Tab-separated table of C-alpha atoms and ligand atoms in Angstrom:
chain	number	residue	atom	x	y	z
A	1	UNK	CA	12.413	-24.477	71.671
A	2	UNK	CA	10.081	-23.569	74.501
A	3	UNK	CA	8.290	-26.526	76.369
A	4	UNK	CA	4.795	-25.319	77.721
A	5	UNK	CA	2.351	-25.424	75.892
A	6	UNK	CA	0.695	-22.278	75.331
A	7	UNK	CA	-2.834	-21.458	73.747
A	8	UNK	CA	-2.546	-18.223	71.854
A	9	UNK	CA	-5.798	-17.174	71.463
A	10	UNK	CA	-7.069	-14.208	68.794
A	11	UNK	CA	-10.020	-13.249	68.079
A	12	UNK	CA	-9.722	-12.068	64.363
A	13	UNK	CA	-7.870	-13.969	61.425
A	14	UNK	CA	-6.407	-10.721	59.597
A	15	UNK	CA	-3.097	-9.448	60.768
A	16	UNK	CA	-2.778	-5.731	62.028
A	17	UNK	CA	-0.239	-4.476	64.593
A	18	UNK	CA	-0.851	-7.057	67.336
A	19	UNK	CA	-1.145	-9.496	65.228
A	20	UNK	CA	2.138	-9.330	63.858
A	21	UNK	CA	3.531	-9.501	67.720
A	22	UNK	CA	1.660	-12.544	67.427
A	23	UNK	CA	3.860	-13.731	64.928
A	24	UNK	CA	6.799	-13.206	66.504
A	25	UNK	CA	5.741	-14.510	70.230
A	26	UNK	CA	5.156	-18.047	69.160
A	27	UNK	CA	8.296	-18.524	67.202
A	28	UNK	CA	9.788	-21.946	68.329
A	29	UNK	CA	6.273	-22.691	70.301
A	30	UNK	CA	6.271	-25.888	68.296
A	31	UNK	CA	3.825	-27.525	71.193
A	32	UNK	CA	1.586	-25.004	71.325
A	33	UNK	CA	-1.440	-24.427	69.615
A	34	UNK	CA	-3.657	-20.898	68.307
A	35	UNK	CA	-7.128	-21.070	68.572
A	36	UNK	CA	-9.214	-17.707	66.449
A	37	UNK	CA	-12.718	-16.801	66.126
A	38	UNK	CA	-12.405	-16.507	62.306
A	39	UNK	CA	-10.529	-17.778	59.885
A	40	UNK	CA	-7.801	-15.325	57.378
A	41	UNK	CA	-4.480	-14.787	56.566
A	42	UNK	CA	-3.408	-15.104	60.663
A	43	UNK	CA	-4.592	-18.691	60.477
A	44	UNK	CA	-1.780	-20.399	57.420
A	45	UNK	CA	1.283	-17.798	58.760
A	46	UNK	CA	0.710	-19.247	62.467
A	47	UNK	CA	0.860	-22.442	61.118
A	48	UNK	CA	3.604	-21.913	58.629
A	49	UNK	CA	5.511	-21.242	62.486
A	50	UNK	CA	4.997	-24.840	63.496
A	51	UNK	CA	1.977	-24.094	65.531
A	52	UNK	CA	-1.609	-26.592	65.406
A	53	UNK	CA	-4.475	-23.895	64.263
A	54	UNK	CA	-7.727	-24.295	65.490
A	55	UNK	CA	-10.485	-21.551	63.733
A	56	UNK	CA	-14.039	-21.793	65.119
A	57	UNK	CA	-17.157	-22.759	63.164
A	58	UNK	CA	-19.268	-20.070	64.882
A	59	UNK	CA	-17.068	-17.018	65.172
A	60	UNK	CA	-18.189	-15.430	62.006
A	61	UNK	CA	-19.288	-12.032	62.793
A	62	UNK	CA	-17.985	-11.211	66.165
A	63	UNK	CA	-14.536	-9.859	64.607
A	64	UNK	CA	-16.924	-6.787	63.577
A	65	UNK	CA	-18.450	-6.088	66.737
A	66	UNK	CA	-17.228	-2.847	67.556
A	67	UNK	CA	-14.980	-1.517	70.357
A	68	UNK	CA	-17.549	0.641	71.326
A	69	UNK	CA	-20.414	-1.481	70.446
A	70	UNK	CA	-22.456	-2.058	73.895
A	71	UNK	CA	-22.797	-5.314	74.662
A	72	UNK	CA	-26.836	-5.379	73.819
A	73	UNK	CA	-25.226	-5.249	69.986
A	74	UNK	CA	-24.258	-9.030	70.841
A	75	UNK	CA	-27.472	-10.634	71.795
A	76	UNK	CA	-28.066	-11.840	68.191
A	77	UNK	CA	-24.363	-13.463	68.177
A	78	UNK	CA	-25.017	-15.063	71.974
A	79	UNK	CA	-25.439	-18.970	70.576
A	80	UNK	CA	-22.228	-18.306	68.474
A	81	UNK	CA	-20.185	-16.546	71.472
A	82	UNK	CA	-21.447	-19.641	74.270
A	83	UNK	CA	-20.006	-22.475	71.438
A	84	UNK	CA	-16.741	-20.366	70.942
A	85	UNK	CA	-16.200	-20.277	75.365
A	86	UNK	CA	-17.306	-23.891	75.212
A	87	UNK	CA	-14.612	-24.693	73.108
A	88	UNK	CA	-12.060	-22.752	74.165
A	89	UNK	CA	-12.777	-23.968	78.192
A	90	UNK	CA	-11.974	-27.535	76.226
A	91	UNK	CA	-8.869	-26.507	74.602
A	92	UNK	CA	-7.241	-24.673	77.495
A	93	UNK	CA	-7.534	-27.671	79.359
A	94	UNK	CA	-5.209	-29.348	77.069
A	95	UNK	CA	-2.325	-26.647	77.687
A	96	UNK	CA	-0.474	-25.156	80.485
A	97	UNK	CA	-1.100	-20.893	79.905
A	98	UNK	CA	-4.156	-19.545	78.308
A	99	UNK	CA	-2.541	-16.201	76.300
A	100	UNK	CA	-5.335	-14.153	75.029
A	101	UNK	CA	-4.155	-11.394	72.613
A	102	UNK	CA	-7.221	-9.002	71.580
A	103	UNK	CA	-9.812	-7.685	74.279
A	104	UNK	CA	-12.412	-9.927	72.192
A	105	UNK	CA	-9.874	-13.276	72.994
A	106	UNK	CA	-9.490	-12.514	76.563
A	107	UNK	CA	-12.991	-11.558	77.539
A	108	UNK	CA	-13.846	-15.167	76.715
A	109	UNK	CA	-11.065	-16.570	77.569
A	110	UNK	CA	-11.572	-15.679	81.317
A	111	UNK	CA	-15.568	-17.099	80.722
A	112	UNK	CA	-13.952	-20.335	79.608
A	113	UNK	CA	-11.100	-20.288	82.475
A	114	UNK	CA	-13.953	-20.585	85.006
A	115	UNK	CA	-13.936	-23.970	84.142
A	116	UNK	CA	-11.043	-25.091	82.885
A	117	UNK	CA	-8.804	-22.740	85.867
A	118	UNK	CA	-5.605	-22.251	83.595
A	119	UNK	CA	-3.095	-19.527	84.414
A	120	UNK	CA	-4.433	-16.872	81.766
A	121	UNK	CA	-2.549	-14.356	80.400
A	122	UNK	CA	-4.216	-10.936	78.306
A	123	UNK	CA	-1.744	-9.038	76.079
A	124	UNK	CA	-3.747	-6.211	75.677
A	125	UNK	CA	-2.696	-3.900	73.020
A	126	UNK	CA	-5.013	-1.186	73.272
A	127	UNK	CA	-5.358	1.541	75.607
A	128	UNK	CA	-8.907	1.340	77.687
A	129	UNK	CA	-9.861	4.772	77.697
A	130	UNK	CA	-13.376	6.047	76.860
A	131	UNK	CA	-12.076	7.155	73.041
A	132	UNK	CA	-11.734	3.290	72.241
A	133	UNK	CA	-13.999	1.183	74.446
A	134	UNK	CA	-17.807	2.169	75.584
A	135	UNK	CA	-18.845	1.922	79.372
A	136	UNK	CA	-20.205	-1.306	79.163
A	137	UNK	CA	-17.226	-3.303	77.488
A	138	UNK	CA	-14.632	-1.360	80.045
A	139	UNK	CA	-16.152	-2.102	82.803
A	140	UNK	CA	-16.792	-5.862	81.898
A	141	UNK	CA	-13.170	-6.217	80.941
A	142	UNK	CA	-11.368	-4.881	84.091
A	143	UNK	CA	-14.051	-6.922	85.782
A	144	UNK	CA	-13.113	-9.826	84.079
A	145	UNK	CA	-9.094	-9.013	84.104
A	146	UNK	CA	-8.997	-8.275	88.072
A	147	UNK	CA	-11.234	-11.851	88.975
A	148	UNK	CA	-9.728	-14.483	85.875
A	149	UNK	CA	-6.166	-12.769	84.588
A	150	UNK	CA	-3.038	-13.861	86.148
A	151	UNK	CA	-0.815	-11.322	84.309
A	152	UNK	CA	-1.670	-8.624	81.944
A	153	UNK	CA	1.290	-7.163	79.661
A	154	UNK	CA	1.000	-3.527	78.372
A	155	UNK	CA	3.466	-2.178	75.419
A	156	UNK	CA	3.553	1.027	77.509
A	157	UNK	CA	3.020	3.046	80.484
A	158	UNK	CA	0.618	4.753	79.014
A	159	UNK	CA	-1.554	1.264	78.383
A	160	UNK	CA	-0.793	0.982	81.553
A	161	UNK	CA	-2.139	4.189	82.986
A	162	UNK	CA	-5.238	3.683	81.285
A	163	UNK	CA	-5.991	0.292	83.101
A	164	UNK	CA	-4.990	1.718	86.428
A	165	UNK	CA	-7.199	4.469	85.456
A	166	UNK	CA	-10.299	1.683	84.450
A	167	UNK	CA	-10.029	0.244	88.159
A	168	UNK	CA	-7.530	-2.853	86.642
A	169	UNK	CA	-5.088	-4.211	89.532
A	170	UNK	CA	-2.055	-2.202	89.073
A	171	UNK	CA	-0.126	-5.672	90.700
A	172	UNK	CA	-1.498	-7.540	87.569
A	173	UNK	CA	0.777	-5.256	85.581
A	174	UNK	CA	3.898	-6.213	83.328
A	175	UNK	CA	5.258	-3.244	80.994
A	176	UNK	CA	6.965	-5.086	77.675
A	177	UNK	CA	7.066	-2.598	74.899
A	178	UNK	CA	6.915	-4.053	72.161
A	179	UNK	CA	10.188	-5.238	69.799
A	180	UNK	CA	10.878	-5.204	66.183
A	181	UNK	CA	14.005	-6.152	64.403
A	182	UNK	CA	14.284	-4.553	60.870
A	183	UNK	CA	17.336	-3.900	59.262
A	184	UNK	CA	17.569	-0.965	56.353
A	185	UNK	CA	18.215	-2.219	52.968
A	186	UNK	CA	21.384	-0.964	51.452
A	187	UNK	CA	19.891	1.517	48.388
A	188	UNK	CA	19.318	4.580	48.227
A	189	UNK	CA	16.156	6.373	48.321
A	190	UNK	CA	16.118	7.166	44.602
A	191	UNK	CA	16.743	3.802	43.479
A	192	UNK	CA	14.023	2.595	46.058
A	193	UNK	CA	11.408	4.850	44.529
A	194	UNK	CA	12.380	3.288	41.378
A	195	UNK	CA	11.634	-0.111	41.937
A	196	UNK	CA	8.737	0.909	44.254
A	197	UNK	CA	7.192	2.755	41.285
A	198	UNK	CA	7.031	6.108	43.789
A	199	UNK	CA	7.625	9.627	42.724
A	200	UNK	CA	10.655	10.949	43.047
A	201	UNK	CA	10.165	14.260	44.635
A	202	UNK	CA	9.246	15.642	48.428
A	203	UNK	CA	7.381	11.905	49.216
A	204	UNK	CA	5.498	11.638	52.802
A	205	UNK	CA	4.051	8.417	54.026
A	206	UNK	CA	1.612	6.866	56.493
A	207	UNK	CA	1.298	3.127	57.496
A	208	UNK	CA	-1.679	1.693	59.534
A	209	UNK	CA	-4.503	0.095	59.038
A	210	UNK	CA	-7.406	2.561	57.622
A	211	UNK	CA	-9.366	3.859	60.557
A	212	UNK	CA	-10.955	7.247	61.674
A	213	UNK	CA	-8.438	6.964	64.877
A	214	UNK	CA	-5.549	6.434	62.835
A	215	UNK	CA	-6.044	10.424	61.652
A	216	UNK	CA	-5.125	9.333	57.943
A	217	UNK	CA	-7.763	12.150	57.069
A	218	UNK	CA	-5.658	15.070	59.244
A	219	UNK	CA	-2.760	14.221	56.823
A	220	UNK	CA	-4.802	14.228	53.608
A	221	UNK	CA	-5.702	18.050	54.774
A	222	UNK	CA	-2.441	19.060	55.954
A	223	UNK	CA	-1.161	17.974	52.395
A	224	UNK	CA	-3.805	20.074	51.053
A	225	UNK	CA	-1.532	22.919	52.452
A	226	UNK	CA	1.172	22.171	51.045
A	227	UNK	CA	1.294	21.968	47.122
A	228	UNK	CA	3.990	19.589	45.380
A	229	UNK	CA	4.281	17.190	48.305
A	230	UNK	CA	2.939	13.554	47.808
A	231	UNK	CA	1.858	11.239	50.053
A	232	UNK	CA	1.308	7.592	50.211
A	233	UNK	CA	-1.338	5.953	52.214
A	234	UNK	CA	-0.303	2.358	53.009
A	235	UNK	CA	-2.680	0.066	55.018
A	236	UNK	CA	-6.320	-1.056	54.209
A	237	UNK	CA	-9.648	-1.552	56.424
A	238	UNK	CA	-8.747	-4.271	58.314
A	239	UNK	CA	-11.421	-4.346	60.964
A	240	UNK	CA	-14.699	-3.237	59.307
A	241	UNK	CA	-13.922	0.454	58.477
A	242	UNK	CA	-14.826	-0.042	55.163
A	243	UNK	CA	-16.766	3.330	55.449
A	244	UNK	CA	-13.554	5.134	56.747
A	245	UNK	CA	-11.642	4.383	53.940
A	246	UNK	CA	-14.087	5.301	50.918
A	247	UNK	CA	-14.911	8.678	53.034
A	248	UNK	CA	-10.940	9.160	52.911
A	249	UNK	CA	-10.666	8.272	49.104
A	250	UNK	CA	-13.829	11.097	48.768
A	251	UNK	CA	-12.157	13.376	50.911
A	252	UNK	CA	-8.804	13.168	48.451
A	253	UNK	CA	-11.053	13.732	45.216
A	254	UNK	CA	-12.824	16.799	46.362
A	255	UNK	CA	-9.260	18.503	47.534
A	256	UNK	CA	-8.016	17.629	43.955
A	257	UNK	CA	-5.410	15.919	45.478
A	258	UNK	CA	-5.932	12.304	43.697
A	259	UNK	CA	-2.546	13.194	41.543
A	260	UNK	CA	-0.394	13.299	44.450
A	261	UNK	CA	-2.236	10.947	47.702
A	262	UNK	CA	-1.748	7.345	46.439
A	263	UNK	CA	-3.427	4.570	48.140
A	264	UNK	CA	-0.978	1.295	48.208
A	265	UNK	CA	-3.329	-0.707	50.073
A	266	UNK	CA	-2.003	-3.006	53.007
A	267	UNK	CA	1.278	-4.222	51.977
A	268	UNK	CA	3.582	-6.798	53.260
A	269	UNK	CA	6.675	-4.724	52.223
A	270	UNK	CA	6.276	-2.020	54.653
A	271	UNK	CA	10.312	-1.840	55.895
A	272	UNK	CA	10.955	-0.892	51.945
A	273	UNK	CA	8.323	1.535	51.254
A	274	UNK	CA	8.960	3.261	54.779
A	275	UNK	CA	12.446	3.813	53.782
A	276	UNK	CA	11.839	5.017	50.522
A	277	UNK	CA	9.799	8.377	51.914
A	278	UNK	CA	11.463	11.258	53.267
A	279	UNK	CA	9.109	11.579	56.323
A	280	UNK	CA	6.875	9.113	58.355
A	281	UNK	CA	3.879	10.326	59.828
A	282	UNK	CA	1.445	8.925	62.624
A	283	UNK	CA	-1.319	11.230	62.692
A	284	UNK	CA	-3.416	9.229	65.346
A	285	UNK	CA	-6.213	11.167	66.810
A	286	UNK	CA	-6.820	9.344	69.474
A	287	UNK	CA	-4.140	7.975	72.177
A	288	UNK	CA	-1.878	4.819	70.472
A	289	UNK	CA	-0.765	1.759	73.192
A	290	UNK	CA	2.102	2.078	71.450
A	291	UNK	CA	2.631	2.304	67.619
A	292	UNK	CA	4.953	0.231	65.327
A	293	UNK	CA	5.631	2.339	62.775
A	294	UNK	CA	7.275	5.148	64.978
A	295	UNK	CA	10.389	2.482	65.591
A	296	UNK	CA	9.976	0.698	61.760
A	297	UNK	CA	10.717	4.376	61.092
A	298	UNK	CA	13.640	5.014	63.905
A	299	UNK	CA	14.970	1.490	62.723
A	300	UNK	CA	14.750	2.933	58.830
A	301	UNK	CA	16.859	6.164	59.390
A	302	UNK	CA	13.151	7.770	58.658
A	303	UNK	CA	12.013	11.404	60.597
A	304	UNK	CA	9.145	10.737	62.293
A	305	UNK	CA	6.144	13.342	62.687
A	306	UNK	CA	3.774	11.802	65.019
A	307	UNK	CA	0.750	13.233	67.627
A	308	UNK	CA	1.902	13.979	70.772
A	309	UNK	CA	-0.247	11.226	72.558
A	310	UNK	CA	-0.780	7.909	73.880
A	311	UNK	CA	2.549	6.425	73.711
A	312	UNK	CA	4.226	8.250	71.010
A	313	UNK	CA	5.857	10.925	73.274
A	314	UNK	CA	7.559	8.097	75.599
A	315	UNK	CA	9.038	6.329	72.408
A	316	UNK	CA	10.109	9.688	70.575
A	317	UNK	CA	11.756	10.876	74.203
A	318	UNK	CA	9.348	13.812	73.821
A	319	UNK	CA	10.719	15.133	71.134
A	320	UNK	CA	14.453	14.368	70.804
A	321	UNK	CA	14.116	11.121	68.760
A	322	UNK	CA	11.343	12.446	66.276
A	323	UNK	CA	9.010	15.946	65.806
A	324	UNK	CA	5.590	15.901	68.246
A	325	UNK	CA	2.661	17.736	67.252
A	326	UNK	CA	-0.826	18.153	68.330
A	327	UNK	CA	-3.769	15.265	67.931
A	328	UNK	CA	-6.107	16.302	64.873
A	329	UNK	CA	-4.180	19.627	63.631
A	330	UNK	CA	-3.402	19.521	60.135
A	331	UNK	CA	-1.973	23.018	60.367
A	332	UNK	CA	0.296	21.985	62.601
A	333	UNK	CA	1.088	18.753	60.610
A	334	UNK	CA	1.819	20.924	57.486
A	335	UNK	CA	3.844	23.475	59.187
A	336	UNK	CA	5.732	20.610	60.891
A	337	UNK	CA	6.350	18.857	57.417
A	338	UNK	CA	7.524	21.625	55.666
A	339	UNK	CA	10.021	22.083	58.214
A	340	UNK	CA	11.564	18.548	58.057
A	341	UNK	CA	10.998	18.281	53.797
A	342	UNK	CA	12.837	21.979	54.026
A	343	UNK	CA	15.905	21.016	55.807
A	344	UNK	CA	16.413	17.345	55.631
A	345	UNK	CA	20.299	17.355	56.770
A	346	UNK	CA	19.587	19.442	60.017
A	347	UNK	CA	17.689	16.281	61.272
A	348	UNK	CA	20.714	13.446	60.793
A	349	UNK	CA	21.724	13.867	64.620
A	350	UNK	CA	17.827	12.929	65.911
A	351	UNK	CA	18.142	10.257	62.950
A	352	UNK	CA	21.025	8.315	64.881
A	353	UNK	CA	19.616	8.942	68.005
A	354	UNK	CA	16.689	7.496	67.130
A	355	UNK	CA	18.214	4.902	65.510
A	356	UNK	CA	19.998	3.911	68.722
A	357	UNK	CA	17.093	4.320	70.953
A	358	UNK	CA	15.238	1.896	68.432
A	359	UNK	CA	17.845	-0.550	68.795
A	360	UNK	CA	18.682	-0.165	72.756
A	361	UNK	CA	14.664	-0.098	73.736
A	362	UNK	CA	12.911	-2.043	71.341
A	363	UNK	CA	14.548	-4.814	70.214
A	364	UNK	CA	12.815	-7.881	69.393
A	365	UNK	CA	15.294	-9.879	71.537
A	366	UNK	CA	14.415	-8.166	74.393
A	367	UNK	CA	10.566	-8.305	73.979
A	368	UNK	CA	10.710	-12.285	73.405
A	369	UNK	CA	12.932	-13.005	76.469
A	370	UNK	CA	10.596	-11.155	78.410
A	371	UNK	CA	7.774	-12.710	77.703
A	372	UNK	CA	9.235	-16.627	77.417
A	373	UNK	CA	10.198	-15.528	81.290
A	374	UNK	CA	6.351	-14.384	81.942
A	375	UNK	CA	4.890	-17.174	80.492
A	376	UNK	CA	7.540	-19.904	82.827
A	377	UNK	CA	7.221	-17.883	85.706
A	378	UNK	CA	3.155	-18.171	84.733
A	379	UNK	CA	2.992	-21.502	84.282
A	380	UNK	CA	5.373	-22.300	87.636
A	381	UNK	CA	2.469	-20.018	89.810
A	382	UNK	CA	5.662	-17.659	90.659
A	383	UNK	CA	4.206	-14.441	88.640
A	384	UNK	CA	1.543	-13.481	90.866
B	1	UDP	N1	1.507	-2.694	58.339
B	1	UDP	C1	1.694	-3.644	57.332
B	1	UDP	N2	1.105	-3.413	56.124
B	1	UDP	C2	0.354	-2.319	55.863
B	1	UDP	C3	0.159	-1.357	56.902
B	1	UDP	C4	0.763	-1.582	58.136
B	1	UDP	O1	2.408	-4.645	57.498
B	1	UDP	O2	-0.128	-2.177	54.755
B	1	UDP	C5	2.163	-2.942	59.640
B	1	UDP	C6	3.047	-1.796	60.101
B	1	UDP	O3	4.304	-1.884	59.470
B	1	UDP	C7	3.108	-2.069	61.599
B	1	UDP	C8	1.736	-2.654	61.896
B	1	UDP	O4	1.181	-3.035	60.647
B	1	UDP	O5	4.104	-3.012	61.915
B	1	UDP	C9	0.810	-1.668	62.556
B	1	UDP	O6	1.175	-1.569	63.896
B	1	UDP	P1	0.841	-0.274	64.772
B	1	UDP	O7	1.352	-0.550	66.152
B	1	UDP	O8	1.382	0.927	64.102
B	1	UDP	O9	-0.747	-0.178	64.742
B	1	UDP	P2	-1.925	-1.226	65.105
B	1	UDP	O10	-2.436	-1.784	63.805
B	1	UDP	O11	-1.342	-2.294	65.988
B	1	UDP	O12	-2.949	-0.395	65.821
């Protein structure tokens, strides 16, 4: 059990990607508390890990303002965004670390640390670049990271890049990539698919959370190329893309593909259905911090077909430990899939590699000792 006590701070209640690093950062943080903007699913499963869950009465609407939202978008939610610092300035004072984990958390967060002057940590898990963030919200949050953050941890150098590249500190820097441990279920594929209720033949899958930058409409065209493949679309609109996803479930209709694209919705069996397909594909568009599916997949025994951006290239060792291929090119995507659906045995080398590279660079282990040590060294003022 860890002794400080830490005050995780989020700013939505669902649970995507960073979320579910949540999850595993505050295992046996029994004194610590979580405080979120909204309330959700986030709120009972950090609870469920022993921690006191505070959820604010006035957060209710921020979650949806957008990345690139300027900030004029939240005048109308100014009352509700001055009570949320208010209270988080009193809760930090009742801890040891502030650790914000969404842009939304930190930005107030380092409002509220003018007063209440905790060591503040930001685990940023996006990548600032001008294809996520607009001007205004970059500049306020390297402002905000370079005057009130004492550390900020990246899952990759290329989240770190882009922070450098924003004017952040490059001394207020610490690279963790992020660590999963998930085991493969003895059964074969077959038998999966049968107690999954999948089809049995060529079977391709995608898992994130429904969003134009997640490219889930590049792999709906490349399978348009390529006729007796199926695909399944895992993952729902977590964070207001409702629009997204019905333009995606249009898109399938008019190809005539609604026979073989099935959308599973977000799932909380993701390890099983990932190892039930005979490909994985992350078909972001836009540069990934780092993406979690690339080493469920590695971890699964699962070929990986993912852009070559972002992070992706780093964790796939350019190539050796899954297939790259160009942001937004479903051509490429097809041709790339047919390649690995044709010839499934030529890939079992990459397949251990990858395996091994899972296991030797992104183990869970690893990602939680590094950040208990961030957090002491933090708290003792020896970090900075
Ligand atoms: N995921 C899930 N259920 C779903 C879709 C995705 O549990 O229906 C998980 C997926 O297995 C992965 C995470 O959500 O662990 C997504 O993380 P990633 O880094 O790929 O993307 P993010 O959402 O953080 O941008």
């Amino acid at each position: 059990m860890s002794g400080e006590r830490v005050l995780f701070v989020d700013h939505t209640g669902q649970i995507g990607g960073a979320e579910l690093i949540l999850l595993d950062v505050v295992q046996g943080r029994n004194e610590s508390s979580a405080f979120l903007f909204e309330q959700g699913p986030l709120a009972k499963a950090l609870s469920d890990r022993g921690l006191s869950v505070i959820t604010s009465r006035w957060g209710i609407g921020l979650p949806r303002f957008r990345r690139d939202s300027s900030w004029l978008k939240a005048l109308p939610l100014a009352g509700g965004l001055a009570a949320i610092t208010a209270e988080l300035a009193r809760l930090a004072r009742r801890h040891d670390v502030v650790y914000a984990n969404s842009q939304k958390a930190f930005v107030l967060a380092a409002i509220a640390n003018v007063v209440a002057r905790k060591p503040l940590i930001w685990h940023l898990h996006d990548i600032i670049s001008p294809a996520h963030f607009g001007a205004m919200q970059r500049r306020t949050q390297i402002f905000l990271a370079n005057r009130f953050a004492t550390k900020v941890v990246v899952p990759s150098e290329a989240a770190a890049a882009a922070f450098i590249e924003a004017g952040g500190r490059r001394s207020l820097i610490e690279v963790v990539p992020n660590g999963l441990s998930v085991e493969p279920v003895a059964v074969s594929r077959q038998e999966l698919r049968q107690r999954l209720g999948l089809p049995q033949g060529p079977l391709v899958g995608v898992f994130s959370r429904l969003a134009q930058w997640k490219g889930q409409h590049v792999l709906v065209e490349a399978l348009a190329r390529l006729p007796g493949v199926h695909g399944i679309v895992v993952g729902d609109a977590l964070f207001g893309e409702q629009d997204y996803a019905a333009q995606l479930k249009r898109q399938v209709d008019a190809l005539g593909l609604a026979g073989r694209i099935h959308f599973l919705g977000h799932r909380g069996d993701v390890p099983l259905l990932m190892q039930a397909v005979d490909v994985m594909v992350h078909p972001s568009i836009d540069p990934e911090p780092f993406g979690r599916t690339l080493v469920e997949a590695m971890l699964a025994g699962v070929p990986v077909i993912a852009t070559d951006a972002g992070a992706a290239p780093d964790i796939l060792e350019h190539g050796r430990a899954g297939m790259l291929v160009p942001p937004g090119d479903a051509r490429a995507l097809a041709e790339a899939l047919d390649t690995v659906l044709a010839e499934p045995a030529v890939l079992e080398p990459q397949l251990a590699y990858a395996s091994r590279r899972a296991r030797s660079h992104y183990s869970l282990a690893r990602m939680l000792e590094s950040i208990g040590l961030l957090i002491r060294n933090v708290r003792a003022g020896a970090a900075v």
